[in-house]
XYZ file of C-alpha atoms in Angstrom:
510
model
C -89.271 110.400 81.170
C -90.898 111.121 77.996
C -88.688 114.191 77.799
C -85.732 112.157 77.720
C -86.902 109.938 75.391
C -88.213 112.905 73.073
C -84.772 114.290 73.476
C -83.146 110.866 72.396
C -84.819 110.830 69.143
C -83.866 113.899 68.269
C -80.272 113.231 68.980
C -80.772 110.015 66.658
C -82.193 111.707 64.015
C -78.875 114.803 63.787
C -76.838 111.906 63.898
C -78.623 110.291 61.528
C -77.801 113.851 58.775
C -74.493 113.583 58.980
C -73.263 116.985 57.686
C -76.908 117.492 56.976
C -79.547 117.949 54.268
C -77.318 120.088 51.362
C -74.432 117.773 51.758
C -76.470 114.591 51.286
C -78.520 116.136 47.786
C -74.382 116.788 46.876
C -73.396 113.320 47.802
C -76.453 111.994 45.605
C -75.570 114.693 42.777
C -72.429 112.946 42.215
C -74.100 109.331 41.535
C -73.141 108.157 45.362
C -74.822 106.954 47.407
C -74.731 108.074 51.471
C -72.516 106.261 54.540
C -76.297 104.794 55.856
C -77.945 104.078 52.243
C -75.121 101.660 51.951
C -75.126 99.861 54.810
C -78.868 99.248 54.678
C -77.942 97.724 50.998
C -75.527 95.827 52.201
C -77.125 94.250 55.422
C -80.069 92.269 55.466
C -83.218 94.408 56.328
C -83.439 96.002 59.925
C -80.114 93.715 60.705
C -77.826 97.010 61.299
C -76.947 97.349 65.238
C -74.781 100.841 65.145
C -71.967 101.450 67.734
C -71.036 104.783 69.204
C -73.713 107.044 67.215
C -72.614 110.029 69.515
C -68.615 109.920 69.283
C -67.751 113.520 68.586
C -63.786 114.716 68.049
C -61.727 116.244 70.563
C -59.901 118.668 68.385
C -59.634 122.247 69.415
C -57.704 123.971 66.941
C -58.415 126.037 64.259
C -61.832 126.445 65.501
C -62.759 122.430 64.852
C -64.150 123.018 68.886
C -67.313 125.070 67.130
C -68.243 121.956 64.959
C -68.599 118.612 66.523
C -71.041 116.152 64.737
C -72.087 113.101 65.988
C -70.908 109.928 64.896
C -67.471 112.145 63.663
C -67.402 111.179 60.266
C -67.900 107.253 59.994
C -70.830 105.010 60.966
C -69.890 101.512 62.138
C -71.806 98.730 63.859
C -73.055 95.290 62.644
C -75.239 92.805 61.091
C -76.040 89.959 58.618
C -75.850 88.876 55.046
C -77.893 86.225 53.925
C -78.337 85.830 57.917
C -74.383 85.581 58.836
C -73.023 87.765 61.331
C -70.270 90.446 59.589
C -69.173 94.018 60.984
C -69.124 97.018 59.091
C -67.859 100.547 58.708
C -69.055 103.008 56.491
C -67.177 106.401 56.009
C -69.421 109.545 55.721
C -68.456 111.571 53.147
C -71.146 114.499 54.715
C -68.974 115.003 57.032
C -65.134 116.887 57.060
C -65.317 115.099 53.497
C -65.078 111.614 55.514
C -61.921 112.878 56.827
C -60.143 110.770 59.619
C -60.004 112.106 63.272
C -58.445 110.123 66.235
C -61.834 109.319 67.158
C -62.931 108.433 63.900
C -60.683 105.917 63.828
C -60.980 104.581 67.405
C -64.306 103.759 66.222
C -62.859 101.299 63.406
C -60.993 99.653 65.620
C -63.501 98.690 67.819
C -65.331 97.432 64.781
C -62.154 95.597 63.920
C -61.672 94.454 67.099
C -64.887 92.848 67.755
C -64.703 91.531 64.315
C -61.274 89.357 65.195
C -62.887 88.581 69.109
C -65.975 87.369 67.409
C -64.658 85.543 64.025
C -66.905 87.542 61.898
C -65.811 89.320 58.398
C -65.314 92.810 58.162
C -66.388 95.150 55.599
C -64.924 98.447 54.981
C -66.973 101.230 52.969
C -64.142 103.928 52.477
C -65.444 107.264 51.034
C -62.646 109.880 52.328
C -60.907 112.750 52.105
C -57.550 111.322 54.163
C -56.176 112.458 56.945
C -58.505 115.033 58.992
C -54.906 117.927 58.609
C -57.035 119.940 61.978
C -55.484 117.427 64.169
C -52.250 116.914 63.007
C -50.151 113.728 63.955
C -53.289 112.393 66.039
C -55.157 111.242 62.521
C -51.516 109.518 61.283
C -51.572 107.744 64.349
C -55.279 106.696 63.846
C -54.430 105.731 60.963
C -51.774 103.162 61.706
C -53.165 101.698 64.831
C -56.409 100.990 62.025
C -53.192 99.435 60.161
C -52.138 97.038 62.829
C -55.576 95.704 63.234
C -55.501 94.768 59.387
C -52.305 92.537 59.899
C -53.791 91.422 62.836
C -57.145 89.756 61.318
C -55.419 89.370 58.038
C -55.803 85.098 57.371
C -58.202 85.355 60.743
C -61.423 86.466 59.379
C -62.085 87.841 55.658
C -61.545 91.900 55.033
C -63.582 93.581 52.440
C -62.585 96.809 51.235
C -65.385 98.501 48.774
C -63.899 102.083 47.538
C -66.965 104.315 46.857
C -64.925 107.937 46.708
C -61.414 108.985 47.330
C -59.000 106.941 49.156
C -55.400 108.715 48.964
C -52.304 108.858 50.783
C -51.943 106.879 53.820
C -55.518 105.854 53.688
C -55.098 103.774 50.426
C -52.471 101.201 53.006
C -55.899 99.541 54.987
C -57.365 98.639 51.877
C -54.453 97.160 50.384
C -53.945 95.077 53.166
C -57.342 93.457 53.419
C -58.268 90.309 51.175
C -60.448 91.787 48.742
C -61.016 95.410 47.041
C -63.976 96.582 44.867
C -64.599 99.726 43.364
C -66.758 101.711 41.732
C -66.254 103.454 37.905
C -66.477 107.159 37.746
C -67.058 107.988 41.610
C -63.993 106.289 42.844
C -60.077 106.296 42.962
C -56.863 105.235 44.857
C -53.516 106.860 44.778
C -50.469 107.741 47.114
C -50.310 110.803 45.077
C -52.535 113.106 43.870
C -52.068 114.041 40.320
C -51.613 117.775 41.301
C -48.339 116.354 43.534
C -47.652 114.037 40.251
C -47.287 117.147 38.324
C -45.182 119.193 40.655
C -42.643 115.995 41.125
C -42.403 114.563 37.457
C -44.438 117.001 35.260
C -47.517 114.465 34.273
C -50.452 115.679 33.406
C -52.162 113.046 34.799
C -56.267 113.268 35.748
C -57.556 111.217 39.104
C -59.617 108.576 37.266
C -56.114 107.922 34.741
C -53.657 107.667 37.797
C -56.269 106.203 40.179
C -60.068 105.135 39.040
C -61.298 101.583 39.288
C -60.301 100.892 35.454
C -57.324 101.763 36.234
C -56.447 99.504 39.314
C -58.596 96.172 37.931
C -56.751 96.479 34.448
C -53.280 97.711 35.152
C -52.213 97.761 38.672
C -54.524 94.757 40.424
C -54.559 96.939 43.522
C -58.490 96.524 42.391
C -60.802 92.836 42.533
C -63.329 94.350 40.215
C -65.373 97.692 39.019
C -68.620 98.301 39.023
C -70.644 100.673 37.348
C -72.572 102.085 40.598
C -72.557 101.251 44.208
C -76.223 99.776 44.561
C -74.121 96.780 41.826
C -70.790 97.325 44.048
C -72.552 96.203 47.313
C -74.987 93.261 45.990
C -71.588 91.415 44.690
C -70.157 92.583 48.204
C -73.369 90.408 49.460
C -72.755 87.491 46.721
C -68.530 87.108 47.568
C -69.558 86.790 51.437
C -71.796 84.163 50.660
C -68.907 81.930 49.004
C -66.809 83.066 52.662
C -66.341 81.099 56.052
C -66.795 83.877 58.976
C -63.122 82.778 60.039
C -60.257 80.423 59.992
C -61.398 78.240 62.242
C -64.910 77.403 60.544
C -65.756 76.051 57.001
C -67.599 77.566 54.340
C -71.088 77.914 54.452
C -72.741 75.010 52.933
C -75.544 76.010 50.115
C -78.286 74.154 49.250
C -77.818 72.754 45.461
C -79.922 71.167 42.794
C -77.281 69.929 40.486
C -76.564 66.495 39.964
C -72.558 65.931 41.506
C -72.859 63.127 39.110
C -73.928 64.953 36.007
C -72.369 63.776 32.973
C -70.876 66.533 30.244
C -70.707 65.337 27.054
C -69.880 68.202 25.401
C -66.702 68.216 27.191
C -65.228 65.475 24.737
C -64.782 67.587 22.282
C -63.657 71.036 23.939
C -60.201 70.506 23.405
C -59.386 71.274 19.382
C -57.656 68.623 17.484
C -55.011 71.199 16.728
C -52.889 71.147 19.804
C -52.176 75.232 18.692
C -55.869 76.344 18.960
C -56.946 77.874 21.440
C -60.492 76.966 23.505
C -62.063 79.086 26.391
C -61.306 77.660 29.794
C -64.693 79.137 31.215
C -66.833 76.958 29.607
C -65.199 73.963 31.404
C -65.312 76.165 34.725
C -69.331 76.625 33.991
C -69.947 73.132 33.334
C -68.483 71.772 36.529
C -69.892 74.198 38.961
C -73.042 73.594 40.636
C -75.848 75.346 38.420
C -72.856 77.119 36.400
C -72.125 80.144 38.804
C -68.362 81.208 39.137
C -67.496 84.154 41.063
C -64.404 85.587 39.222
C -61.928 87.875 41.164
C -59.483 90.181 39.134
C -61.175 89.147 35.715
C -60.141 92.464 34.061
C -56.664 91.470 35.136
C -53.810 88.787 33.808
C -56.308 87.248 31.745
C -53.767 84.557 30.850
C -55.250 82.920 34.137
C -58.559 82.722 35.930
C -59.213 82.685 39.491
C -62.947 82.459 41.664
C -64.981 80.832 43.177
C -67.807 78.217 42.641
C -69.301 75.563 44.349
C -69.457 71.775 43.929
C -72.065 70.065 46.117
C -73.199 73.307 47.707
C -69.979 73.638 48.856
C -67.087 76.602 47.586
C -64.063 75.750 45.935
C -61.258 78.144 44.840
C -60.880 77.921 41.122
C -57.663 78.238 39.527
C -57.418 77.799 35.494
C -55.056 78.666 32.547
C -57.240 80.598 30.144
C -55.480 79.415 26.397
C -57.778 82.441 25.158
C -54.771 84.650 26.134
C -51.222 84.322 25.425
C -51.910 80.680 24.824
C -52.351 80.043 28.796
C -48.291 80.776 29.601
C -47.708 82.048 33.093
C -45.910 85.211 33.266
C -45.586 87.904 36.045
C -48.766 89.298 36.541
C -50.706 85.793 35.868
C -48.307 84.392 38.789
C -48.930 87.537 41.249
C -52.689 87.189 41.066
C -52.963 83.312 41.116
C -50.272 82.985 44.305
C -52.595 85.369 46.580
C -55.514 83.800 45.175
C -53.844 80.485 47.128
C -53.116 81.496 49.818
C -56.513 83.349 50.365
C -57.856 80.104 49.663
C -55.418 77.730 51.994
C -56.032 80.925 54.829
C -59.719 80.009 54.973
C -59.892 76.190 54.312
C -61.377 76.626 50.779
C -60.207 73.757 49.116
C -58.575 74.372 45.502
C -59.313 73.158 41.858
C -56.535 73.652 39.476
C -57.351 73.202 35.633
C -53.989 72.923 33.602
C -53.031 74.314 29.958
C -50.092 75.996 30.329
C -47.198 75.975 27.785
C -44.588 77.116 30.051
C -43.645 80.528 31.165
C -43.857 83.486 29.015
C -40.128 84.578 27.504
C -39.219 87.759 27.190
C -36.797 90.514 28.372
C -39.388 92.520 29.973
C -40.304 89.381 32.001
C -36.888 88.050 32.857
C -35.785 92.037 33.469
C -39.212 92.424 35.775
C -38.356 89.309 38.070
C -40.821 86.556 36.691
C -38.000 84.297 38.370
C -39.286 85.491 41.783
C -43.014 86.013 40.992
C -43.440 82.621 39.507
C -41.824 81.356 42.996
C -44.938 83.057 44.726
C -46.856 80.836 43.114
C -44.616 77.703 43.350
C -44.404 78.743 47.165
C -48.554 79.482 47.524
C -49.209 76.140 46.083
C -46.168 73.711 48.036
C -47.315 75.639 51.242
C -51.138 75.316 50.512
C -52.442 72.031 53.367
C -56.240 72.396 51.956
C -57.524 69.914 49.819
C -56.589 70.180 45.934
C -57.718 68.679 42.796
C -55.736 69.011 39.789
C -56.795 68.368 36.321
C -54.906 68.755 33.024
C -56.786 69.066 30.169
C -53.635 69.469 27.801
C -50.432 71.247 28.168
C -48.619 70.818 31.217
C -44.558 72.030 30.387
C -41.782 72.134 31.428
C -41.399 74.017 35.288
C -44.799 75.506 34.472
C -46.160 71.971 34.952
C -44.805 71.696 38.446
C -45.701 75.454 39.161
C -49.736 74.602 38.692
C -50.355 72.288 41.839
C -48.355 68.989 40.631
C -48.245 65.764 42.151
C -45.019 66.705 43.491
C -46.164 69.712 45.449
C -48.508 67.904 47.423
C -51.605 68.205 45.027
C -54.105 65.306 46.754
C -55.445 64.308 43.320
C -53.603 64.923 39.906
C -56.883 64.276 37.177
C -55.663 64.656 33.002
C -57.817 64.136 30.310
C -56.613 61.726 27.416
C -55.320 64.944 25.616
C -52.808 65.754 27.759
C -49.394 66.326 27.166
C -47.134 66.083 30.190
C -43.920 66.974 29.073
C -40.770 69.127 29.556
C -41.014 71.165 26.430
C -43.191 70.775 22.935
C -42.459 68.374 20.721
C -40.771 70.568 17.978
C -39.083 72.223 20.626
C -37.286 69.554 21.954
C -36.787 67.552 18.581
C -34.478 70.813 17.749
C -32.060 70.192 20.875
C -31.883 66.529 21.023
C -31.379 65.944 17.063
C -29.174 69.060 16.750
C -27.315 67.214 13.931
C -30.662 66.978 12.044
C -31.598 70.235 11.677
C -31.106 70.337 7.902
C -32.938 67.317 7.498
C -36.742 68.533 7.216
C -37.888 65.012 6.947
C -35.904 63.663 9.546
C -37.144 66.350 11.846
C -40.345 65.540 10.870
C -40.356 62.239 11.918
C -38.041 62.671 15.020
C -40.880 65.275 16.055
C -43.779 62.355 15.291
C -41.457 59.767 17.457
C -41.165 62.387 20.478
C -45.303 63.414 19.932
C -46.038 59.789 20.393
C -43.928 58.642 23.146
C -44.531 61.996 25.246
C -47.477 64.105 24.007
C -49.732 61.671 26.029
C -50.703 61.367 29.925
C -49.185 57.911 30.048
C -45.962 58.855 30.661
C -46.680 60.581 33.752
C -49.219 58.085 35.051
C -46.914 55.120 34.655
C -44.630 57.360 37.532
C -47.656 57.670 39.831
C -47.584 61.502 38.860
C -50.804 61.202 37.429
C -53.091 59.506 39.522
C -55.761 58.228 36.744
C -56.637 59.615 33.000
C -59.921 60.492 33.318
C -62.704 60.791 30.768
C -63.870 64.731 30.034
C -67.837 64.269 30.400
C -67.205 62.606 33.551
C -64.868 65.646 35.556
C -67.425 66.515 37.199
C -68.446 63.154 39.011
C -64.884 62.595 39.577
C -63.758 65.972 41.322
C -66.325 66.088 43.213
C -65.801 62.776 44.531
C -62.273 63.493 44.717
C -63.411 66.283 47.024
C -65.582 64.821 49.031
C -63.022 61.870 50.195
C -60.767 65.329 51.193
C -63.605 66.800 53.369
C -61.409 65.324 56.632
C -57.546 66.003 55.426
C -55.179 67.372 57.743
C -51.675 67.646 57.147
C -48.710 68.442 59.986
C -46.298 71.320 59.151
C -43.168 71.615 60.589
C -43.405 74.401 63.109
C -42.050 77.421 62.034
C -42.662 81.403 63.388
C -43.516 82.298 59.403
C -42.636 81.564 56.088
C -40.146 83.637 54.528
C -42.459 83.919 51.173
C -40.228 85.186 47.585
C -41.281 88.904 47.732
């Protein structure tokens, strides 16, 4: 008996190599970190149960029958964060550069599997080379049956992808399907394409970290959720977004304990917004002040910074935080802004997280490049998120609300449970000079008369009053006092349920 025993350790402890001593110093010589380091950083101490230690490939060509390591590539298994129950693969780069085998990825989908059976998030360390080419047709197959299981859980439990090495070709599809992607600068990179392919097709000179790195994919493409400078940073904000997570559809988010007054008064808020309805304020410092303790948990900050998205909490509990940021191109909506803050939504409405909505948005940004790009079909995404969102939502306005922009950002109208504005609001189809111009066309070589046909049109509409006399506002609120009265507002939602008409799925505007 002890033999056996003896002989199971031993077993353990090959697995436990990978592609062995030499191959884990490289792996560390190029700032990463190996498939078990980051698990054990990501899991709560001595939480990690692994599956199928001793899967080995099947492939017999090209001599692959002469090397068959254990655990083939990938470790998976599961454990806790913070005590909560999530599942976990973790591609070894040690071994066939992390390549994917059939087997390898039989052993994801078991992971994924269990994940969906179980409600329980799954988290997805890819550090790869692609497709293992040994075994041909076998790995593309792998590949898509890990695919299915994506769509599968995708609005079922929460997928986290964290990139920690190269992701290209068909491996770069799981990722993109899951709900959130992190990165890390330097070490990582996602393409389609490989710049030496780039070159052959279209002559670029183009390196891997400009067609593919995390800077590239938070800034440019929003493929990307965030970068981070090093993995040990990459996997304690991994740890920090599950926190703000339910474990499915079907339950709520966790409920933190909190030290924060719901009832705190802000009087600083009174004067955020600038006299000058043209200068420009930062919408974070409003986000700070009514979160409990001040934490937000931003997703895609290096991206559309005309608009902020994340998550806080307000009586221990997470709310989905979306918020024109007047910092940047005075708060308009425009394609990418629209794009980011529509999945944002429906992440949100997936996994019962109710939604916040702060409003200072002029209207939609003009332009060829945006009418030529489609914003016509990407602002729908975002008209569509919000009308087809059935979580609780709390809107405030804090001072431009315009024209179809105003309806776009979780209106009355699109079945927003509690429209807030501030007494500096300005609910309105267009600004006042704006619309002086069209409706006293005859006037426009009358300075004076302008002038005071844009003071008439400032005082009857740059106001909230308008809107509130329709019902479309449901109270003007005072600004130190937001805080008490959202999270009121949300805590008289904590039972809503609203009946949809029954439908096999939406038809959202790609």
């Amino acid at each position: 008996m002890k033999d056996i025993l003896e002989q199971l350790e031993v077993r353990r402890a090959d697995a436990r190599l990978g592609g062995g001593q030499a191959r884990i110093d490289a792996q560390h010589g190029r700032g990463k970190l190996t498939a078990r380091e980051r698990i054990d950083l990501l899991l709560d101490e001595g939480s990690f149960e692994e599956f199928d230690m001793f899967v080995a490939h099947r492939c017999t060509d090209f001599g692959m029958e002469k090397q068959r390591p254990a655990g083939d590539g990938v470790v998976t298994g599961w454990g806790t964060i913070n005590g909560r129950l999530v599942y976990v693969f973790s591609q070894d780069f040690t071994v066939f550069g992390g390549s994917l085998s059939e087997t390898h990825a039989q052993k994801i989908c078991k992971i994924q599997d269990m994940a969906i059976q179980n409600g329980a998030p799954v988290i997805g360390i890819n550090d790869s080379g692609g497709a293992r080419i040994q075994e041909g047709v076998a790995s593309l197959a792998g590949y898509a049956e890990v695919f299915q299981r994506n769509i599968e859980a995708s609005g079922v439990i929460p997928q986290i992808s964290v990139i920690m090495g190269p992701c290209a070709g068909g491996a770069v599809y799981s990722p993109a399907m899951t709900d959130f992607i992190f990165m890390v600068k330097d070490t990582s990179y996602m393409f389609v394409t490989g710049p030496d392919v780039v070159k052959t097709v279209t002559n670029e000179q183009v390196t891997a970290e400009e067609l593919g790195g995390a800077i590239t994919h938070t800034r440019k493409s929003s493929v990307a959720d965030a970068a981070f400078d090093n993995d040990v940073e990459a996997l304690a904000e991994v740890r920090r977004l599950v926190d703000f997570l339910p474990a499915n559809n079907r339950e709520k988010p966790p409920v933190r304990p909190f030290f924060d007054d719901p009832g705190r008064i802000e009087a600083s808020l009174d004067t955020l917004v600038p006299t000058n309805a043209n200068t420009p304020y930062d919408m974070k410092e409003l986000i700070f002040k009514l979160g409990d303790e001040g934490d937000f948990y931003e997703i895609q900050e290096d991206f559309a910074k005309n608009i902020i998205t994340g998550f806080m909490r307000i009586e221990g509990r997470t709310v989905g935080v979306v918020a024109n940021q007047p910092m940047v191109l005075a708060g308009c909506l425009d394609i990418d802004s629209s794009r980011k803050a529509a999945r944002f939504v429906r992440f949100c409405d997936c996994f019962e997280i109710p939604i916040l909505t702060l409003v200072d948005v002029p209207g939609f940004l003009p332009g060829t490049s945006q009418e030529f790009g489609g914003v016509i079909k990407h602002g729908a995404k975002l008209l569509f998120a919000y009308g087809q969102a059935t979580v609780p939502m709390v809107t405030v306005i804090t001072r431009k609300a315009y024209g179809g922009a105003y309806d776009v950002m979780a209106s009355k109208h699109l079945r927003s449970d509690f429209n807030y504005a501030w007494p500096t609001a300005e609910v309105a189809v267009m600004g006042a000079k704006g619309a002086t111009e069209i409706i006293h066309r005859a006037d426009l070589k009358d300075p004076e008369k302008i002038a005071q046909h844009t003071k008439d049109y400032e005082d009857r509409f740059a106001n909230p009053f308008v809107a509130a006399e329709r019902g479309f506002i449901d109270e003007v609120i005072m600004p130190h006092s937001t805080r008490k009265r959202v999270a009121r507002a949300f805590a008289s939602l904590r039972n809503k349920k609203v009946v949809t008409p029954w439908k096999k799925h939406d038809n959202i505007p790609l």
